[in-house]
Short mmCIF file of C-alpha atoms in Angstrom, two decimals:
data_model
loop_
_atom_site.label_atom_id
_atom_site.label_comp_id
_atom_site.label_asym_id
_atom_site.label_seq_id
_atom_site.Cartn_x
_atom_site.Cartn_y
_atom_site.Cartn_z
CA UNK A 1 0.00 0.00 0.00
CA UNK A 2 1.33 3.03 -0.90
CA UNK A 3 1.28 6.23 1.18
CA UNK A 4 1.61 10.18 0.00
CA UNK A 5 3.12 12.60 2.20
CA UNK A 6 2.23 15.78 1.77
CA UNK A 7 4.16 18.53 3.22
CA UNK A 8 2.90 21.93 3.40
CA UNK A 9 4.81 24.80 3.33
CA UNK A 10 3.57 27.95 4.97
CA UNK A 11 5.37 31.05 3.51
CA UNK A 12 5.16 34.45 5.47
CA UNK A 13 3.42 37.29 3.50
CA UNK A 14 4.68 40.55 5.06
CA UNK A 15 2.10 43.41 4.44
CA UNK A 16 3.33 46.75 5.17
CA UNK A 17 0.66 48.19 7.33
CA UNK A 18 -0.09 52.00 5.92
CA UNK A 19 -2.82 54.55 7.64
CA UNK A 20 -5.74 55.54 5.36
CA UNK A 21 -6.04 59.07 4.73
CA UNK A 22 -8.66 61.57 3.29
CA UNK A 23 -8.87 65.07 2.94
CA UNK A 24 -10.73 67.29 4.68
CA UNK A 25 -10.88 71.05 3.35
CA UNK A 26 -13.60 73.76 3.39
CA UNK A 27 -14.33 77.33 3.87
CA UNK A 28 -14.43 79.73 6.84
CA UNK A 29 -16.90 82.88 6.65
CA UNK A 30 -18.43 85.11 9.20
CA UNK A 31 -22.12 84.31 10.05
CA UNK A 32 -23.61 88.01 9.43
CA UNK A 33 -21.84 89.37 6.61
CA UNK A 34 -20.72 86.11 5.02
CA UNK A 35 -17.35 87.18 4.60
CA UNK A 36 -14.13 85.36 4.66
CA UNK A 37 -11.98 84.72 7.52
CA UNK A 38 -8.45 84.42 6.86
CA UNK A 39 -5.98 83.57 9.42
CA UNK A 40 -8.50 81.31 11.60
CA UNK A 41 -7.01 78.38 12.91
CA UNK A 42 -8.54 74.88 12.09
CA UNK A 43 -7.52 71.75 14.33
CA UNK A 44 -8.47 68.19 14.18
CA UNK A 45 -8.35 65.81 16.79
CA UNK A 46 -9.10 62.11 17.89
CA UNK A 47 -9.87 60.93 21.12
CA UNK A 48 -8.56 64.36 22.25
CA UNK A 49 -5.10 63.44 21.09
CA UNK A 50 -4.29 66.36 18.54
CA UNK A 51 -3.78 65.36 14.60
CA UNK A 52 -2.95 67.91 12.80
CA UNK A 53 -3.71 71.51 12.33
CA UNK A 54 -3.54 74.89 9.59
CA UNK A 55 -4.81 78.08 8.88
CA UNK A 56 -7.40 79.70 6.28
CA UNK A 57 -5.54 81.27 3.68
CA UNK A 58 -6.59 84.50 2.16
CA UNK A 59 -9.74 83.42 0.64
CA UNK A 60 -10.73 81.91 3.97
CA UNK A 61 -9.87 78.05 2.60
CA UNK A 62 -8.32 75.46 4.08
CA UNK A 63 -7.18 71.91 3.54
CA UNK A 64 -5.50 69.20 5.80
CA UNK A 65 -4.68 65.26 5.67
CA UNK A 66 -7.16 63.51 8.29
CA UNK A 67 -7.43 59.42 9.27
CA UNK A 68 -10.48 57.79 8.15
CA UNK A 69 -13.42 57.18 10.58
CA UNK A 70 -14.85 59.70 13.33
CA UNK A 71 -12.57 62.95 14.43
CA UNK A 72 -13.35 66.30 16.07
CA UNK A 73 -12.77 69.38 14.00
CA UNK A 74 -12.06 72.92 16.10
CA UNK A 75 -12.16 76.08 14.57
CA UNK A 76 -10.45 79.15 16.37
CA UNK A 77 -10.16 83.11 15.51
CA UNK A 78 -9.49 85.55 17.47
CA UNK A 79 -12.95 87.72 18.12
CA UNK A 80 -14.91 84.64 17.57
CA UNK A 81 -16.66 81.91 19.19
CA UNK A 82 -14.92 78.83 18.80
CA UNK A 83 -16.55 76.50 16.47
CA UNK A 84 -16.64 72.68 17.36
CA UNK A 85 -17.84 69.69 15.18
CA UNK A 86 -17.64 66.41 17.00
CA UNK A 87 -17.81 63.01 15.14
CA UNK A 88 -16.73 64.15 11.87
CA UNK A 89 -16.85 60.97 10.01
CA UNK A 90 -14.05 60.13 7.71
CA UNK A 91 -14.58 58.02 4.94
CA UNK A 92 -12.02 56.45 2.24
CA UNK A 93 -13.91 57.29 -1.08
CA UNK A 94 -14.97 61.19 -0.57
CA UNK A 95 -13.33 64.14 0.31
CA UNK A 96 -14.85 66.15 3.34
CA UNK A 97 -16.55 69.98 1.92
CA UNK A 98 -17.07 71.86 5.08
CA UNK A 99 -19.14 75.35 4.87
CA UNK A 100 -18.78 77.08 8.47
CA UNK A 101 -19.73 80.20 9.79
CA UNK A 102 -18.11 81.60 12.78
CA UNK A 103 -20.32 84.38 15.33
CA UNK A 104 -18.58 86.92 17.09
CA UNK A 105 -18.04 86.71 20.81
CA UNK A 106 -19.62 89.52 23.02
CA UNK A 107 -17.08 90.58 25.42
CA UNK A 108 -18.88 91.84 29.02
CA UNK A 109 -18.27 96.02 29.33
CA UNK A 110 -18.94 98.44 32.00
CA UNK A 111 -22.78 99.52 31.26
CA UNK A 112 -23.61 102.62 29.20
CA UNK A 113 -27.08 103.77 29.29
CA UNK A 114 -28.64 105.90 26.71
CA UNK A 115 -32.28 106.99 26.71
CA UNK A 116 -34.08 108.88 24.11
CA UNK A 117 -37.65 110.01 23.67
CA UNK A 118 -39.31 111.40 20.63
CA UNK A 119 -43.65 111.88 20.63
CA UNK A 120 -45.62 109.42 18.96
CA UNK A 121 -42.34 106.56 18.19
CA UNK A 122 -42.81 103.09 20.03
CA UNK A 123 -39.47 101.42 20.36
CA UNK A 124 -39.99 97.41 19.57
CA UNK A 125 -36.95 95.29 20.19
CA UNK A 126 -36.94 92.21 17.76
CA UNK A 127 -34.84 88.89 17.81
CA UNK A 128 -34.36 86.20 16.60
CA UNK A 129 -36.13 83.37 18.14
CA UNK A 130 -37.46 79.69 17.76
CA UNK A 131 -34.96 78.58 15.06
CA UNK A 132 -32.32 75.42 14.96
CA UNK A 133 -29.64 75.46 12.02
CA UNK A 134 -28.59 72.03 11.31
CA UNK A 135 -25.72 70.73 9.30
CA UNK A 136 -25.70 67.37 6.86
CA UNK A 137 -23.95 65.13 9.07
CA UNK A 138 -26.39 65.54 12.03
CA UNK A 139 -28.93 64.08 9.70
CA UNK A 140 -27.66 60.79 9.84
CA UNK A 141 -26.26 61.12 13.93
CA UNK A 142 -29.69 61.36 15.03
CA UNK A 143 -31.20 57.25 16.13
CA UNK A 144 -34.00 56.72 13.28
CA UNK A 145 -33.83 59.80 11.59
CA UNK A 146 -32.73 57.20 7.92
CA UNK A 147 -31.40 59.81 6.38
CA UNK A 148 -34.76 62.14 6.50
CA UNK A 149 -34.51 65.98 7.93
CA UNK A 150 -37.89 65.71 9.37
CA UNK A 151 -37.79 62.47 10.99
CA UNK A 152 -34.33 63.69 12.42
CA UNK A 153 -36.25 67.23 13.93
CA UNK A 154 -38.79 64.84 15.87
CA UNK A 155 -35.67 64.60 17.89
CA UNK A 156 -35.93 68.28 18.81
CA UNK A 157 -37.30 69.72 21.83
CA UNK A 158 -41.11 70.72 21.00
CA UNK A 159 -41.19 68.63 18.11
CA UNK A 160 -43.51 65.01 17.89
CA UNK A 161 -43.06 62.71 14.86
CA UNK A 162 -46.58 61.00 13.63
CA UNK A 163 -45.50 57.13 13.77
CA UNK A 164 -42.59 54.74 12.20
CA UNK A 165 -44.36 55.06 9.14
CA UNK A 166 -44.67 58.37 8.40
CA UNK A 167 -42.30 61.63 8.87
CA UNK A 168 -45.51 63.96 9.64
CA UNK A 169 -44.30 66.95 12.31
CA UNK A 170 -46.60 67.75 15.21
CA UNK A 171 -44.92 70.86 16.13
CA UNK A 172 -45.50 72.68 19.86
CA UNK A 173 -49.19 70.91 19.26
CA UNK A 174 -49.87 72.21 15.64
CA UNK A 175 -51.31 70.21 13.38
CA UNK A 176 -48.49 69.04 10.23
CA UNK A 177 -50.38 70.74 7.94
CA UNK A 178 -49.49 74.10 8.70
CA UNK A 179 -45.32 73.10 7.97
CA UNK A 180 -43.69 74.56 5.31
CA UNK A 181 -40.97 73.31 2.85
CA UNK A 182 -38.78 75.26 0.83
CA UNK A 183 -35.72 74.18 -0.75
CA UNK A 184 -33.85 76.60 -2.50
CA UNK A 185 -35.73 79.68 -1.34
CA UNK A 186 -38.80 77.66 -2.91
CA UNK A 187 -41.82 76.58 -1.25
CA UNK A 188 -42.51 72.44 -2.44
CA UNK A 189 -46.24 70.71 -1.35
CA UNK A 190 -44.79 67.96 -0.11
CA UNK A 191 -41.44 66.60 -0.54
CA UNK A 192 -42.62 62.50 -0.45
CA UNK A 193 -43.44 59.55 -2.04
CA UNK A 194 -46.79 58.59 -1.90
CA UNK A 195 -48.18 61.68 0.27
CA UNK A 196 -52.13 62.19 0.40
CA UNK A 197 -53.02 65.26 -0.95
CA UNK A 198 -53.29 67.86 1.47
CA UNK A 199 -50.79 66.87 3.87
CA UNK A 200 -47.17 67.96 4.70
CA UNK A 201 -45.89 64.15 5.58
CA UNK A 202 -45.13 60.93 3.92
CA UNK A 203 -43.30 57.29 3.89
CA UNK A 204 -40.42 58.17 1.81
CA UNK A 205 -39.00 61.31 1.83
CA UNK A 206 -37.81 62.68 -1.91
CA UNK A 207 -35.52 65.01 -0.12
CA UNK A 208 -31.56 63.31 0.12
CA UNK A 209 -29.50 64.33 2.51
CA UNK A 210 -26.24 63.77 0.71
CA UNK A 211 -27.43 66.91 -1.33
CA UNK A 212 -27.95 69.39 1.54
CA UNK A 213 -25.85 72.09 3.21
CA UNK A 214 -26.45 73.47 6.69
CA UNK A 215 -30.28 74.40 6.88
CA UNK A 216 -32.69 76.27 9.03
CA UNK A 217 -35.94 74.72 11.25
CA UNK A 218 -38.35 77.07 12.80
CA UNK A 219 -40.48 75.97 15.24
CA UNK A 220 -41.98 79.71 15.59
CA UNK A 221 -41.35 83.33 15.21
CA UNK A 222 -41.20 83.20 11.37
CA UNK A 223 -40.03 85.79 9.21
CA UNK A 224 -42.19 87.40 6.95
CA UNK A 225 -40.73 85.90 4.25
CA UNK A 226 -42.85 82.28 5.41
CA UNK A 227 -46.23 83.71 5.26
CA UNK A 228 -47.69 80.29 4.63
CA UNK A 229 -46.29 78.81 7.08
CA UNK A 230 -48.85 78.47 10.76
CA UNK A 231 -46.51 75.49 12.71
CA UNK A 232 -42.78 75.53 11.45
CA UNK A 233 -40.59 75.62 8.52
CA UNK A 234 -37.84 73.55 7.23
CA UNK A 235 -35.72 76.14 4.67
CA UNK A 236 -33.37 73.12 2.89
CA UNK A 237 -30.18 74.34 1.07
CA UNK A 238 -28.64 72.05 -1.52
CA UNK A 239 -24.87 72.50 -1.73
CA UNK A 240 -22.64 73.12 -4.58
CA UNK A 241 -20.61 70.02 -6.21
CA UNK A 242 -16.74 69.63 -5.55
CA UNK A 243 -15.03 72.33 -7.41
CA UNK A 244 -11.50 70.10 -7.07
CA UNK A 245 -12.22 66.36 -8.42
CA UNK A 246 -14.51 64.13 -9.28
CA UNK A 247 -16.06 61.53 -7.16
CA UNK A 248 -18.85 58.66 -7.74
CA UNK A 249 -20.41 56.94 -5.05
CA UNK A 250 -23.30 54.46 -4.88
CA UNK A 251 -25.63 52.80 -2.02
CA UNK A 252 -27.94 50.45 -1.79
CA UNK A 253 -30.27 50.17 1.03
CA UNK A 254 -33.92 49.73 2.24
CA UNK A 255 -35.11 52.63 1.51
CA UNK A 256 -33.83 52.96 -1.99
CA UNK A 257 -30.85 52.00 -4.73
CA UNK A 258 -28.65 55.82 -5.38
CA UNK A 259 -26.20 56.77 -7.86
CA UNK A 260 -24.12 60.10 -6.69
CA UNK A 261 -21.75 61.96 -8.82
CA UNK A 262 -20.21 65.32 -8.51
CA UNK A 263 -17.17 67.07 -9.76
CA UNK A 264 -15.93 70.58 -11.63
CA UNK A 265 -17.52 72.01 -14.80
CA UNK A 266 -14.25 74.13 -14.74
CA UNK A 267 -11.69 74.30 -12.39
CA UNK A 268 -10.59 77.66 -13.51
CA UNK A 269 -13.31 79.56 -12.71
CA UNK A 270 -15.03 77.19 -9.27
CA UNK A 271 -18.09 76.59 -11.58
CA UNK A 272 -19.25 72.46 -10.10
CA UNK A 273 -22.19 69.94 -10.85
CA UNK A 274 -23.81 67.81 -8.77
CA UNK A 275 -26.24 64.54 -10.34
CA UNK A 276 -27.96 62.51 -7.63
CA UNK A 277 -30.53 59.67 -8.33
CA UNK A 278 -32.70 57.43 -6.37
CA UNK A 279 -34.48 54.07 -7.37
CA UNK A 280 -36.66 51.77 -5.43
CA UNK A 281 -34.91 48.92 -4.25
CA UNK A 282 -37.72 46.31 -3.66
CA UNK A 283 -38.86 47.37 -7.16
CA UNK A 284 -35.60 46.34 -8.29
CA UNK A 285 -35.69 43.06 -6.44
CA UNK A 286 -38.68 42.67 -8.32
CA UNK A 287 -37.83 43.23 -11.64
CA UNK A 288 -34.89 40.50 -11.13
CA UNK A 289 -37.70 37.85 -9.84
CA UNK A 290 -36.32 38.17 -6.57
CA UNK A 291 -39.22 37.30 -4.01
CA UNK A 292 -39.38 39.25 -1.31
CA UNK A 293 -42.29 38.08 0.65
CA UNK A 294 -44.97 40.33 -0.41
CA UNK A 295 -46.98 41.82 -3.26
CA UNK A 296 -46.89 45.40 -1.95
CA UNK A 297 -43.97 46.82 -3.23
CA UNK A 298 -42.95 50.69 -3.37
CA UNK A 299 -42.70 52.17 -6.85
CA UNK A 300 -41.03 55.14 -6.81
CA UNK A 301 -37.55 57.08 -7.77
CA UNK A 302 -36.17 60.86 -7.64
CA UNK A 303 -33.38 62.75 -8.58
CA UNK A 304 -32.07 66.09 -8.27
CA UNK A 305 -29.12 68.28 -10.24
CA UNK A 306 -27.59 71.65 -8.82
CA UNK A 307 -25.08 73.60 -11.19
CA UNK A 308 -23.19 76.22 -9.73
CA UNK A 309 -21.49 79.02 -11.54
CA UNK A 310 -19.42 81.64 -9.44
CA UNK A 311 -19.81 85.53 -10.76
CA UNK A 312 -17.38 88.36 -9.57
CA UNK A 313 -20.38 89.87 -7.69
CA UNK A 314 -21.89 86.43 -6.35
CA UNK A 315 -23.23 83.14 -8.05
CA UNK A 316 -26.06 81.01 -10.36
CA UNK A 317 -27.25 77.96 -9.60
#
């Protein structure tokens, strides 16, 4: 009887371990005059242990080299509040656009009191009140929000979601009828799939987040500019495309199959696109006789393209 020895040889493969890096860059203006803010110091750190750091340069930009996954960004300038963003996530495929706008610090002074008079004036101090600004990443921080402004503002103080299956807003009591949508200064019905006439709420929002800037949420107070609006407003900005390089992404999830692209229309002059587009995924299941379980299955897709064009004395989009 013959026997086969077999002898296995286990060769080392040495991998040289390397740190994934992405960039993070973005803009510095003042909140009130939306000018830039050279000079401010921008610092990123991990687990409090500091990273790396630089400074905006003339045109209030900056760029640094960050690790990929979750990092806290600091911004500092002298005469303004500090400006904090915890959590930052990192990822490997896309660069990180920041847009922030720094407030200027009060500083405490002895009290001067001046009091004038003049027949038949009332004096009516106004401010602003009842408003939250939220930025793109806190969209998907908040626990069942999906990726959905308004089902991330029932998180807010004041503010009561419908149920799990809709994103209607029962704000300070009001009924959802009376909210308000605008997305680039204008006013949309209702931004959702399958939304009964009428109503302000839906299953699927239309609205992305990956296409958003920092936004506004009233809850009350509203400017004359919402006229319409009787229980809040959500005034959604979409953001300009990266003016640098272009990047592709893709995602496929419950609520829906996307395609994302962005990138510069010329890099000499800043001008950007930005393509995003959203398909049902159970309809796709369907389509490839996949069988899901059920008959009911959500037909639906959206899209949504911003252009932006920089002129010496502001922009078109």
């Amino acid at each position: 009887m013959k026997q086969v020895l077999i002898l296995s040889f286990l060769f080392p493969l040495l991998v040289q371990a390397q740190d994934l890096k992405q960039t993070i860059r973005g803009n510095i203006i003042d909140r009130e005059s939306k000018a830039t803010l050279p000079g401010a110091n921008v610092l990123l750190y991990a687990d409090t242990v500091f990273l790396s750091g630089t400074t905006t340069n003339e045109d209030g930009n900056f760029r640094l080299e960050g690790p990929v996954g979750r990092v806290d960004l600091v911004v500092r300038y002298i005469g303004y509040q500090d400006f904090f963003i915890t959590n930052l996530v990192v990822s490997s495929g896309k660069e990180v656009v920041l847009q922030i706008e720094l407030e200027e610090s009060a500083q405490a002074l002895d009290e001067v009191t001046i009091t004038a008079f003049r027949e038949g004036e009332v004096v009516n101090d106004m401010a602003t009140v009842s408003v939250r600004s939220f930025t793109v990443e806190e969209t998907d921080r908040y626990a069942g929000s999906r990726g959905d402004p308004a089902r991330m503002a029932s998180n807010f103080a004041g503010v009561q979601g419908a149920d799990d299956s809709r994103n209607d807003l029962v704000i300070r009591g009001n009924s959802p009828i009376g909210v308000l949508w605008r997305l680039e200064n204008l006013d949309i019905p209702n931004p959702n799939h399958f939304a009964i006439a009428g109503t302000t709420g839906g299953p699927v929002s239309i609205i992305n987040n990956k296409y958003l800037s920092n936004s506004d949420f009233f809850t009350g107070a509203f400017p004359a500019e919402y006229g319409n609006a009787t229980a809040g407003v959500f005034d959604l900005q979409m953001r300009k495309g990266n003016d640098e390089q272009y990047e592709f992404s893709g995602q496929l999830g419950f609520l829906g199959t996307e395609l994302f692209a962005e990138g510069p229309l010329s890099k000499e002059n800043k001008s950007s696109f930005l393509v995003s587009y959203r398909y049902s995924t159970l309809q796709l299941f369907e389509s490839l006789n996949i069988q899901i379980g059920t008959e009911a299955v959500p037909r639906y897709q959206d899209g949504a393209v911003k252009l932006f064009f920089p002129l010496k004395n502001g922009s078109i989009s």
